[in-house]
Tab-separated table of C-alpha atoms and ligand atoms in Angstrom:
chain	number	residue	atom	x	y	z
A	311	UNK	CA	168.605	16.322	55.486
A	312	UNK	CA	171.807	18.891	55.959
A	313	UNK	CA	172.050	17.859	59.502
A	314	UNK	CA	171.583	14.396	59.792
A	315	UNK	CA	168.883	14.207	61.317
A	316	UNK	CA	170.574	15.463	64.649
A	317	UNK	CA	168.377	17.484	67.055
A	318	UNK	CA	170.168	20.277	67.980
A	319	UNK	CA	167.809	21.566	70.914
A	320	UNK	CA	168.205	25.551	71.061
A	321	UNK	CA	171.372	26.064	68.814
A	322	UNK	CA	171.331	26.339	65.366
A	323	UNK	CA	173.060	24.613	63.174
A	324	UNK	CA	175.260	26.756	61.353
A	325	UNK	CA	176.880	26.509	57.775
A	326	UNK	CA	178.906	29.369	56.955
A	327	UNK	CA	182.050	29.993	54.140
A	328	UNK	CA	185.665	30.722	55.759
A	329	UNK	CA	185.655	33.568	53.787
A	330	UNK	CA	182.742	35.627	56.075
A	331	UNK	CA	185.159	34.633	58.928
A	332	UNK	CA	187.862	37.401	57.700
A	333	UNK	CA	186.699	40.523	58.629
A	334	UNK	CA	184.293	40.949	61.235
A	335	UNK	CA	180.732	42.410	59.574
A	336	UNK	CA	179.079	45.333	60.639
A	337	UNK	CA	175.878	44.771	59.064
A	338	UNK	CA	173.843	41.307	59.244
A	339	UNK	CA	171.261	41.123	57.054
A	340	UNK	CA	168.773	38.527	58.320
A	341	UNK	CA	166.600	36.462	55.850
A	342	UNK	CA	164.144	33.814	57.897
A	343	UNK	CA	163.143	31.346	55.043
A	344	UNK	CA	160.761	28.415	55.056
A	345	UNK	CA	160.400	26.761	51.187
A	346	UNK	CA	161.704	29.209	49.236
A	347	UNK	CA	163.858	27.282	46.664
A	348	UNK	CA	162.689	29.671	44.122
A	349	UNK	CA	163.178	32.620	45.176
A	350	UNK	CA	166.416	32.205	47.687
A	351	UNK	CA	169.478	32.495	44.983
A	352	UNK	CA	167.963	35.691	43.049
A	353	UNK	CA	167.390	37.314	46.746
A	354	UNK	CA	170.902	36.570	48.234
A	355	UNK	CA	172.572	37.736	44.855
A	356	UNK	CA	170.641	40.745	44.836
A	357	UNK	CA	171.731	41.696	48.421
A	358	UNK	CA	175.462	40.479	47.539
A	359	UNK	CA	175.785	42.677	45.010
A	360	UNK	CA	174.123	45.863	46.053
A	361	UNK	CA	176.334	45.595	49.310
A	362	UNK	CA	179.461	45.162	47.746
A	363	UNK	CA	179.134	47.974	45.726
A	364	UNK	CA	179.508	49.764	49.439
A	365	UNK	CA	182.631	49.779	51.846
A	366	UNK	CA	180.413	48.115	54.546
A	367	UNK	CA	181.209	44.628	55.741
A	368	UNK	CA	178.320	42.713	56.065
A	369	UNK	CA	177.013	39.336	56.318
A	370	UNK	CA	173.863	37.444	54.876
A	371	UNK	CA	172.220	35.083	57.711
A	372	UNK	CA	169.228	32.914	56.308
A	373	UNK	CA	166.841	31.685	59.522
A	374	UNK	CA	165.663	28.649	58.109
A	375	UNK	CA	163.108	26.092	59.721
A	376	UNK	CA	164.174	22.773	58.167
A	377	UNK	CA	162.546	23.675	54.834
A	378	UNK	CA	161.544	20.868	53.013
A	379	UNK	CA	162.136	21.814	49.316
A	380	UNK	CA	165.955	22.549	48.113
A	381	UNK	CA	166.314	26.008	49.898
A	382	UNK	CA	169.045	24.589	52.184
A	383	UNK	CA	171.095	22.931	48.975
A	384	UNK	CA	171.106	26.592	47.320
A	385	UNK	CA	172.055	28.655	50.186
A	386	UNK	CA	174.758	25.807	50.960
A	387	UNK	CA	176.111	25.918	47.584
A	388	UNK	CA	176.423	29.761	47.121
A	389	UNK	CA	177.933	29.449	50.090
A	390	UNK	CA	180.998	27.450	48.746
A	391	UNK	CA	181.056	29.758	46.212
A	392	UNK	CA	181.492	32.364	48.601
A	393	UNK	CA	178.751	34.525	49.324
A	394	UNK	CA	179.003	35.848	52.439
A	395	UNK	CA	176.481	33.599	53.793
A	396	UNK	CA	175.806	31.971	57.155
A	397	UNK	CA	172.842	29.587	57.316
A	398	UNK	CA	171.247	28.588	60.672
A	399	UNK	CA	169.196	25.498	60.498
A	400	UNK	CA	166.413	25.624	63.307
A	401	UNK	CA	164.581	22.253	63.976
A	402	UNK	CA	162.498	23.334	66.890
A	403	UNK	CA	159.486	26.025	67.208
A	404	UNK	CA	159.133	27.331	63.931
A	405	UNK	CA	157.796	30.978	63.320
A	406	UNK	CA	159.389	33.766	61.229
A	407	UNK	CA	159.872	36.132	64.468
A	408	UNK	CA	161.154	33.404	66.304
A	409	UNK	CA	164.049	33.058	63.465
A	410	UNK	CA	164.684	36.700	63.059
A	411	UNK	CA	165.078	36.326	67.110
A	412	UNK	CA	167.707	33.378	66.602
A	413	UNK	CA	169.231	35.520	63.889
A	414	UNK	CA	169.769	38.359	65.844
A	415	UNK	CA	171.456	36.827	68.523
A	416	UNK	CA	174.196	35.121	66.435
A	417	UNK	CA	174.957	37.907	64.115
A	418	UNK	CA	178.086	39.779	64.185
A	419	UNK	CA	176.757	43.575	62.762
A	420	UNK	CA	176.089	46.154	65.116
A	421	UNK	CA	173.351	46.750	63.021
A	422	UNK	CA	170.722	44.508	61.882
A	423	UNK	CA	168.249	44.593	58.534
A	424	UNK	CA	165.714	42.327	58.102
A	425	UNK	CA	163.856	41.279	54.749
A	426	UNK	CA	161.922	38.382	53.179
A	427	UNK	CA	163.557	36.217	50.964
A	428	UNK	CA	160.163	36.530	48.233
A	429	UNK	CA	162.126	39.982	46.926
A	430	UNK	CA	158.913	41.661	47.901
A	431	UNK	CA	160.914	44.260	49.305
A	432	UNK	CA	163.186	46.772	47.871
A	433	UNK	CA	166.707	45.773	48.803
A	434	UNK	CA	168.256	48.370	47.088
A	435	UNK	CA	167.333	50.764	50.144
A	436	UNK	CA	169.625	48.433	52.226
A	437	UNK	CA	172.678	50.899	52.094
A	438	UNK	CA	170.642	53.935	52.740
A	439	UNK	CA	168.864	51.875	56.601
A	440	UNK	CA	172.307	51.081	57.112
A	441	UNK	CA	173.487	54.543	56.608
A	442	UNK	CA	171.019	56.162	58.465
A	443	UNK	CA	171.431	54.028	61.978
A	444	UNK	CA	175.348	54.405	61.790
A	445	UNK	CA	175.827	57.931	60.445
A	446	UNK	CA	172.814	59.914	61.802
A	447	UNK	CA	172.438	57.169	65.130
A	448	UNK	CA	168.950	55.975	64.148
A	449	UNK	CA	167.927	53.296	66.242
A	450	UNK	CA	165.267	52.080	64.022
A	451	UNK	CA	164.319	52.950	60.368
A	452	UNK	CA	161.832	51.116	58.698
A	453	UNK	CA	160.753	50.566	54.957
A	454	UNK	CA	157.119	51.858	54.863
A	455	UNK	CA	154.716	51.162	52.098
A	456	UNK	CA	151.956	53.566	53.609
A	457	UNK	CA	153.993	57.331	53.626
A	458	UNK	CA	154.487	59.276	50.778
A	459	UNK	CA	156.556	57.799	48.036
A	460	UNK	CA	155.661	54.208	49.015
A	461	UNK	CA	152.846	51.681	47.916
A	462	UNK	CA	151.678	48.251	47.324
A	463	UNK	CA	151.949	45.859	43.983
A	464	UNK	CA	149.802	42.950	42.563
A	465	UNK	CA	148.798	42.222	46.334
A	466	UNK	CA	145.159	40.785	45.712
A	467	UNK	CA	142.269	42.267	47.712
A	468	UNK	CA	141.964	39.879	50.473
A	469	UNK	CA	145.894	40.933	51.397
A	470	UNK	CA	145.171	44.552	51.159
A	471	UNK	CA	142.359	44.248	53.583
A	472	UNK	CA	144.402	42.335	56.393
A	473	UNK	CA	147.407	44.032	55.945
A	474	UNK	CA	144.969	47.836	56.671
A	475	UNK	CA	143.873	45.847	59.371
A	476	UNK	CA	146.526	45.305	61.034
A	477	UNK	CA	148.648	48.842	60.271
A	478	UNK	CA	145.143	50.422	61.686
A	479	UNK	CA	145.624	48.619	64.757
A	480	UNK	CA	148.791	48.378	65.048
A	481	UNK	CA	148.650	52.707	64.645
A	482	UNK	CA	146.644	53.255	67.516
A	483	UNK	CA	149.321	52.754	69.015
A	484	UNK	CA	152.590	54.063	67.299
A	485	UNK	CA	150.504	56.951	65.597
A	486	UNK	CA	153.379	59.147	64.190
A	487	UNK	CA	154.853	55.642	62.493
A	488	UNK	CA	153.040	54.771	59.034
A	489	UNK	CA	154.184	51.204	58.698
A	490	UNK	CA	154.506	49.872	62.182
A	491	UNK	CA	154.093	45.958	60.973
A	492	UNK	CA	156.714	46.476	58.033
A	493	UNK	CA	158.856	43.338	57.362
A	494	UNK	CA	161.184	45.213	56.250
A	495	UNK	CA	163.595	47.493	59.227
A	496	UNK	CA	166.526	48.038	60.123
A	497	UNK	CA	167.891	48.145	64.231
A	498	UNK	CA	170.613	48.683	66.320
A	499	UNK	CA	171.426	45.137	67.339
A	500	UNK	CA	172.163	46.293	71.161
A	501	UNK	CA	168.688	47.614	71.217
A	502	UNK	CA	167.274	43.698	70.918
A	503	UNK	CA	169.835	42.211	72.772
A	504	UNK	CA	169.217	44.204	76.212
A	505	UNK	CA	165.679	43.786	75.481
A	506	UNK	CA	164.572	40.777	77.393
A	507	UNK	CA	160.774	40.966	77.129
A	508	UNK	CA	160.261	40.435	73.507
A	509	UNK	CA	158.058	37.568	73.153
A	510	UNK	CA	158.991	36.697	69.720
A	511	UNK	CA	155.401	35.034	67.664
A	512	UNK	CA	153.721	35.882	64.668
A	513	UNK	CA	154.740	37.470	62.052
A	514	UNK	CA	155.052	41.155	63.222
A	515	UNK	CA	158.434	41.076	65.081
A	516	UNK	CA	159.056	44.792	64.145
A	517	UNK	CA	155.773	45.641	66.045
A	518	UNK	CA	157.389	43.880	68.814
A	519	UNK	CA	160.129	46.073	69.219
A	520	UNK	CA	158.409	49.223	68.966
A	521	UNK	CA	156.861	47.711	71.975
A	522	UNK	CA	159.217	46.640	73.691
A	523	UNK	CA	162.878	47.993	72.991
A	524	UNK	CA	163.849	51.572	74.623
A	525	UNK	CA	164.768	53.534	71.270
A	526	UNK	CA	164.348	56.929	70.911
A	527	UNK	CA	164.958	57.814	67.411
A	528	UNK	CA	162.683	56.469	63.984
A	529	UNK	CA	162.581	57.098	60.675
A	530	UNK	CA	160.765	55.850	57.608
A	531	UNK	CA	162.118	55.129	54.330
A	532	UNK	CA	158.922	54.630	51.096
A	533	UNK	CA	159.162	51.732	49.046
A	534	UNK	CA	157.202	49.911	46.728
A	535	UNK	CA	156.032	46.490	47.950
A	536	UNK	CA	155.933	44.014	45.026
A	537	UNK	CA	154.086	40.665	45.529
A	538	UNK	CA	156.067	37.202	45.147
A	539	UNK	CA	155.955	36.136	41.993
A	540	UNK	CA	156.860	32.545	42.820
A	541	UNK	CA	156.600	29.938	46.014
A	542	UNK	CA	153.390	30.754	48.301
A	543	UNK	CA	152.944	33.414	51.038
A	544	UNK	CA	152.889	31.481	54.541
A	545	UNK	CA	150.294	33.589	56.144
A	546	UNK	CA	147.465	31.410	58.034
A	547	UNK	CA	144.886	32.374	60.005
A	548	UNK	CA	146.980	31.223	63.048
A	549	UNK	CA	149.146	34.453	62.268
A	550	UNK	CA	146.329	37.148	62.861
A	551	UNK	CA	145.296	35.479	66.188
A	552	UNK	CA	148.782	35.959	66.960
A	553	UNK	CA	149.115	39.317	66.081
A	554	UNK	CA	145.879	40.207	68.039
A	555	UNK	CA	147.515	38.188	71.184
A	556	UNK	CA	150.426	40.435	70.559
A	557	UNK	CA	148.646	43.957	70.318
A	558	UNK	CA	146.784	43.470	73.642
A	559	UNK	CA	150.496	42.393	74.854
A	560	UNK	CA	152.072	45.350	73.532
A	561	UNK	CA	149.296	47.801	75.335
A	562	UNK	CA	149.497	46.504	78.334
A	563	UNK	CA	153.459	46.731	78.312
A	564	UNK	CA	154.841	49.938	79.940
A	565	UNK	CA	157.212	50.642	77.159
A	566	UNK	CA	156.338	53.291	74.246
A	567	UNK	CA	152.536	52.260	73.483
A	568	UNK	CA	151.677	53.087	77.287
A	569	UNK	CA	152.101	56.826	76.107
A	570	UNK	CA	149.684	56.571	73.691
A	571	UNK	CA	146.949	54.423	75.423
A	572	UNK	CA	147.577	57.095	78.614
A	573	UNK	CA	147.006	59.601	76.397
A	574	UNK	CA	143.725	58.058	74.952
A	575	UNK	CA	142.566	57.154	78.367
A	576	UNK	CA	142.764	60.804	79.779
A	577	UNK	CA	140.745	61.855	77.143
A	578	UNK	CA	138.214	59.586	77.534
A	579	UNK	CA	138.024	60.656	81.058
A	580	UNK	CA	137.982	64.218	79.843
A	581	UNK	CA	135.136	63.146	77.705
A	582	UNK	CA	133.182	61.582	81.009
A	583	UNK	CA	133.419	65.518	82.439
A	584	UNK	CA	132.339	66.689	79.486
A	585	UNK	CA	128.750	65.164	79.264
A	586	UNK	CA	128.416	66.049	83.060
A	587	UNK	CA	129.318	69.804	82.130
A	588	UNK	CA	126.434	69.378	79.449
A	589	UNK	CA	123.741	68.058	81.493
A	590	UNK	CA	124.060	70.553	84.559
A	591	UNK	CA	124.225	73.479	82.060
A	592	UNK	CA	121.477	72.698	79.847
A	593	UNK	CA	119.464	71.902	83.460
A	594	UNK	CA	120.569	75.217	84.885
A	595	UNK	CA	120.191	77.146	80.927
A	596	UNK	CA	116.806	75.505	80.216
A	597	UNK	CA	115.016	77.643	82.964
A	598	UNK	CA	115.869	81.190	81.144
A	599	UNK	CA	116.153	80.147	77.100
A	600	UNK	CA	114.231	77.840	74.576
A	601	UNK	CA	115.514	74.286	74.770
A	602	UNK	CA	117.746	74.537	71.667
A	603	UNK	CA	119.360	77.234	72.440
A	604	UNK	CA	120.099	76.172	76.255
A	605	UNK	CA	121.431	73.004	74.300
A	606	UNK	CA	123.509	74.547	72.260
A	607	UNK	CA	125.180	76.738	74.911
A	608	UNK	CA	125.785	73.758	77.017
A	609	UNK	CA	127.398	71.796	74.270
A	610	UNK	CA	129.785	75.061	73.495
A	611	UNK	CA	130.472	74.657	77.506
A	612	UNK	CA	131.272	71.469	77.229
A	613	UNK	CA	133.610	71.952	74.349
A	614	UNK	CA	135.037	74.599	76.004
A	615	UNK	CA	135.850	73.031	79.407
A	616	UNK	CA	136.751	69.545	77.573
A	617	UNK	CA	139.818	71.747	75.568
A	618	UNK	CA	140.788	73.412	78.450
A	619	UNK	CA	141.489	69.987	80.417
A	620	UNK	CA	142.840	68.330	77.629
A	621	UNK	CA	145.131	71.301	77.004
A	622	UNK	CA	145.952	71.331	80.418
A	623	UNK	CA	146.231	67.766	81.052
A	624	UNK	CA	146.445	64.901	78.183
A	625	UNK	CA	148.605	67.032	75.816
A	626	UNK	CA	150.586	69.004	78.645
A	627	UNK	CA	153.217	68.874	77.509
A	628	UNK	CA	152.501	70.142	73.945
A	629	UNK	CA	151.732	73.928	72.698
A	630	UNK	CA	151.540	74.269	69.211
A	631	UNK	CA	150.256	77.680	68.003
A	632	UNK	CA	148.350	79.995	70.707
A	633	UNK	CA	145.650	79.009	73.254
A	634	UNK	CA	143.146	80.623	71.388
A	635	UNK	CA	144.308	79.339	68.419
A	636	UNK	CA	143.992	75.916	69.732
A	637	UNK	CA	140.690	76.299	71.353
A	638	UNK	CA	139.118	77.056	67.887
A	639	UNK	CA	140.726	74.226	66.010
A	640	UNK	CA	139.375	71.752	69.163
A	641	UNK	CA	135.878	73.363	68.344
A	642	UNK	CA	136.020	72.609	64.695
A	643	UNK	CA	137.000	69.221	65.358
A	644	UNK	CA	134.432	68.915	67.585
A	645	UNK	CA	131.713	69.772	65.262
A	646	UNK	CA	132.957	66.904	63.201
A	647	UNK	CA	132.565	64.360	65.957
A	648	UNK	CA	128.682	65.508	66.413
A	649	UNK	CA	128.053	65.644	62.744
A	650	UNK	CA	128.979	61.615	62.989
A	651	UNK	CA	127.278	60.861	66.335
A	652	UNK	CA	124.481	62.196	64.426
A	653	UNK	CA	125.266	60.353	61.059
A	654	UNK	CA	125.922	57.088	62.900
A	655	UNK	CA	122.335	57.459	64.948
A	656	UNK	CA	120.301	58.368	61.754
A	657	UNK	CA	121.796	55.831	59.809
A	658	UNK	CA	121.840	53.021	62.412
A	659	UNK	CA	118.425	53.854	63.881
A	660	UNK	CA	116.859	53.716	59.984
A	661	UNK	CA	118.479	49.681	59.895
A	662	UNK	CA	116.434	48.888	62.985
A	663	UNK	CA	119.344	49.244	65.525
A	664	UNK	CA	117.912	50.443	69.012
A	665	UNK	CA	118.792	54.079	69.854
A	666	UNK	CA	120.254	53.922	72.660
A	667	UNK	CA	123.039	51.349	71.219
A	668	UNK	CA	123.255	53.205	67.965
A	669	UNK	CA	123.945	55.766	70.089
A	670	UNK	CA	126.785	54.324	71.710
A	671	UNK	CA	128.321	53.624	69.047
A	672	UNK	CA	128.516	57.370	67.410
A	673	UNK	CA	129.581	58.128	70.422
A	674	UNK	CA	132.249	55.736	69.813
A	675	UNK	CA	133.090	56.893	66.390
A	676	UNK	CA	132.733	60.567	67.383
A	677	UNK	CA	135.444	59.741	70.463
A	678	UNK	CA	137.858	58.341	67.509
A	679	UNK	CA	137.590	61.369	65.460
A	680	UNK	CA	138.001	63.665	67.868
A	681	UNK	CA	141.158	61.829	69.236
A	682	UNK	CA	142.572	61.428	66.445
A	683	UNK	CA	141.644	64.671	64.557
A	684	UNK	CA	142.056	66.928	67.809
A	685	UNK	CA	145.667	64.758	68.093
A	686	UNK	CA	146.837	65.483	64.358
A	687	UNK	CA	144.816	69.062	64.060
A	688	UNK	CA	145.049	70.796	67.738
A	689	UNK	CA	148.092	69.811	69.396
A	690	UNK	CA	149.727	68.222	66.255
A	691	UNK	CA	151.595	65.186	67.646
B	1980	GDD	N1	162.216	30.640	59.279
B	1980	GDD	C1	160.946	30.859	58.935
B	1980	GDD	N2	159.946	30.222	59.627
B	1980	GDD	N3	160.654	31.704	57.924
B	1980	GDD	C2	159.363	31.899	57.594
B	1980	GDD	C3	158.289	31.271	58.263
B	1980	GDD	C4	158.617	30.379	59.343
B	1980	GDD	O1	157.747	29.790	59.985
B	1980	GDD	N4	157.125	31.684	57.688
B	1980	GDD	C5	157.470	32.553	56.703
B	1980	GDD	N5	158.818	32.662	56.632
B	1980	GDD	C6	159.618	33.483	55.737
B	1980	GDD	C7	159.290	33.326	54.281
B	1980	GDD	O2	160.041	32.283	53.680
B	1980	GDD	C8	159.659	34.695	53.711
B	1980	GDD	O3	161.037	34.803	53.459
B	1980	GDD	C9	159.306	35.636	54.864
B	1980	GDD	O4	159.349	34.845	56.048
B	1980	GDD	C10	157.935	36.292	54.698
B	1980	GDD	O5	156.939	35.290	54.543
B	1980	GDD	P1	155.679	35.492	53.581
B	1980	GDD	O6	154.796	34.327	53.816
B	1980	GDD	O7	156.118	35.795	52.182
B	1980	GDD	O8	155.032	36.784	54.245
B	1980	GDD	P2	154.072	37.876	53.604
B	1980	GDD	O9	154.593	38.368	52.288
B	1980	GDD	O10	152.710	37.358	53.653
B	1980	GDD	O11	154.246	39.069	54.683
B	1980	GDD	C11	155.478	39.778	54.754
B	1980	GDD	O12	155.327	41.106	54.435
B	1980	GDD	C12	154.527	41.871	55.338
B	1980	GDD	C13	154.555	43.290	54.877
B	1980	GDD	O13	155.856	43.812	54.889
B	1980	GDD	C14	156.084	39.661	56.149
B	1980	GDD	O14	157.371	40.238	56.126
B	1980	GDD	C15	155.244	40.360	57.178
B	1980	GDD	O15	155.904	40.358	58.439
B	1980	GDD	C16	155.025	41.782	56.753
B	1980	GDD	O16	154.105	42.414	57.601
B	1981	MN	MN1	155.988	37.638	51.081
C-alpha cells in the first residue's frame, strides 16, 4: 500500500509532482478511479496531451478508493515523470460521487470537468466545456449522448435499458436537458462549493447538481459514448437503489426540479376540474341531445376550460404563438391522450384487467401525454 497503511480519516492523501505546483491551474479535470490499471495511463495521456495543445493551465486529479490492482503505481509513476497529476488516496466511504465530491473540494481550477477513467467518453471535447463556462459564462455544460449528434457504442442491451431508465426519470424532471445523468460535465467550481446540500451517493453526481446547485445557464455538447474495452464496469444493483433514493430527494428539494413537479402538479389539478366540467355538462346536455353528442360537447368543454386554466395558470408565464393558436394545438393534443385512454382500456380490458383499473391507468398514460405533448407542442418549454 502507497500510504502505509495509515488511516487518514477525512483527508486524502495526496501525491502530486512539483511541477503542477508552478502555475496555479484553471481547469481540474477530475478522474474518480477504482481498479483501473488498464485503462488509467492511456486516459491521463490522452487528457495531457489534448490540453497542452491549449493555453489553459490545468491539472489532472484521480479520486481513487484504495484500488487494489496497480492503478495507484501508474498514476504515481507518470507522476514523476511529470504529468500534471495529483492523486488523492481515499480510504474511507467509497462511491464515485463521493470522490468527485473530495475532488472538487481540493482542486485549484475555477472550473471543473469530470470523466471516467474507462475512455468511454470523448475527451477531446474537454477544451470546447472548458471554453464554453469561461468565455460564454456557462455554469454547466454537459456531454450528452441522447441530442442530436450524440449516441451510444457496443453498450450491450441490459446497459441500454438502465441507462433509458434512468435519463427517463431523471427527465421528468430537467425536461429541456437530454442527458441529465451524463458522467461526463463540466461546472463552475463555486457553484459546488456554496452548495451545501448535495448529498453526494450513487453514481449520478451530475443529477445532483442540477438539483441542487443555483445555476442558471446549460448547455449540451453530443458525443459518442464508447464502451470500455478493458477492466469491468462497477455498476451494482446497490447503484440504482441509490439513484431512486436520490430522485425522490431531488423532487422534494426546492431547487430547480420543484419548477417542474409544480408545474406537473397544477396540471393535474387542472385535470381534477376538468372531469367535473365533463360530468355537469353532459348531466345538464343529456336532457336536450342524444347521449353521444351531449358527450362529445362536454368533452370539447372540458378541453376548452382545462386550456384556458392551464394557459392562465401552470404555463403563465409562457405565450408562444396566439391564444387561439394555442387553444387548437391543446385540442389536438388532447385527442391524442383519449385515443390512448381508449387504447390502454381496450387493450388492458381484453388481458383480463378490471375496467375500472385499466382505466386508471389510461388515464395515467393519457395525463403523461398530454403533459408532456401539451408542454413541448402548446406552450413549447
Ligand atoms: N473513486 C471511485 N470509487 N471511483 C469509482 C467507483 C468508486 O466506488 N466506482 C466506479 N468508479 C470509477 C471507475 O473507475 C470509472 O473511472 C468511473 O468511476 C465510471 O465507472 P464505471 O463503472 O465504468 O461506470 P459506467 O460506465 O457503468 O457508467 C458511467 O457512465 C454513465 C454514462 O455517462 C458513469 O460515469 C455514470 O455516472 C454515467 O451515468
Ligand atoms: Mn464506464
Amino acid at each position: 500500500m502507497l500510504h502505509n497503511g495509515y488511516n487518514f480519516q477525512t483527508t486524502p492523501f495526496y501525491t502530486m509532482s512539483p511541477q503542477s505546483l508552478y502555475m496555479r491551474p484553471d481547469l481540474s479535470v477530475i478522474i474518480p478511479t477504482y481498479n483501473e490499471e488498464e485503462n488509467i495511463q492511456e486516459t491521463i495521456q490522452k487528457i495531457s496531451h489534448i490540453l497542452r495543445l491549449t493555453s489553459t493551465p490545468f491539472e489532472i486529479i484521480i479520486v481513487d478508493d484504495s484500488s487494489t490492482d496497480k492503478t495507484q503505481l501508474i498514476v504515481t509513476d507518470l507522476i514523476l515523470r511529470k504529468y500534471p497529476v495529483v492523486l488523492l488516496t481515499r480510504t474511507k466511504d467509497p462511491g464515485l460521487s463521493q470522490s468527485v465530491m473530495t475532488g472538487i473540494e481540493k482542486a485549484r481550477g475555477s472550473v471543473i470537468v469530470c470523466t471516467d477513467a474507462d475512455l468511454s467518453h470523448d475527451v477531446t471535447l474537454i477544451p470546447q466545456i472548458y471554453n464554453e463556462i469561461k468565455n460564454n459564462n456557462t455554469d454547466i455544460v454537459i456531454g450528452s449522448r441522447y441530442m442530436k449528434g450524440g449516441g451510444i457504442k457496443d453498450w450491450p442491451l441490459k446497459r441500454r435499458v438502465i441507462s433509458w431508465g434512468a435519463t427517463f426519470l431523471s427527465r421528468i424532471l430537467f425536461p429541456q436537458i437530454t442527458d441529465p445523468v451524463s458522467g461526463f460535465f463540466g461546472i463552475k467550481r463555486d457553484l459546488v462549493i456554496h452548495t451545501p446540500s448535495i448529498q453526494p451517493r450513487g453514481y449520478k453526481i451530475l443529477f445532483e447538481f442540477l438539483g441542487k446547485c443555483r445555476w442558471h445557464s446549460i448547455k449540451e455538447l453530443p458525443y459518442v459514448f464508447t464502451n470500455r474495452k478493458l477492466g469491468n464496469s462497477k455498476l451494482k444493483t446497490t447503484t440504482m437503489i441509490d439513484f431512486i433514493k436520490q430522485l425522490i430527494n431531488i423532487s422534494l428539494f426546492p431547487g430547480h426540479a420543484w419548477g417542474e413537479l409544480r408545474k406537473m402538479a397544477c396540471f393535474a389539478a387542472v385535470g381534477i376540474t376538468g372531469i367535473a366540467v365533463n360530468m355537469i355538462s353532459l348531466v345538464l346536455l343529456k336532457n336536450y341531445l342524444p347521449l353521444l353528442g351531449a358527450s362529445f360537447i362536454a368533452i370539447e368543454l372540458s378541453i376548452i376550460s382545462n386550456f384556458t386554466i392551464n394557459d392562465a395558470w401552470t404555463f403563465k408565464e409562457i405565450n408562444p404563438g396566439t391564444w387561439l393558436h394555442r387553444m387548437l394545438s391543446f385540442n389536438a393534443v388532447s385527442v391524442g391522450a383519449m385515443v390512448i385512454n381508449m387504447v390502454v382500456l381496450a387493450i388492458l380490458t381484453t388481458f383480463g384487467v378490471w375496467y375500472v383499473a385499466a382505466n386508471l391507468v389510461g388515464i395515467l398514460l393519457g395525463f403523461a401525454w398530454n403533459f408532456i405533448g401539451n408542454r413541448r407542442t402548446t406552450w413549447r418549454v
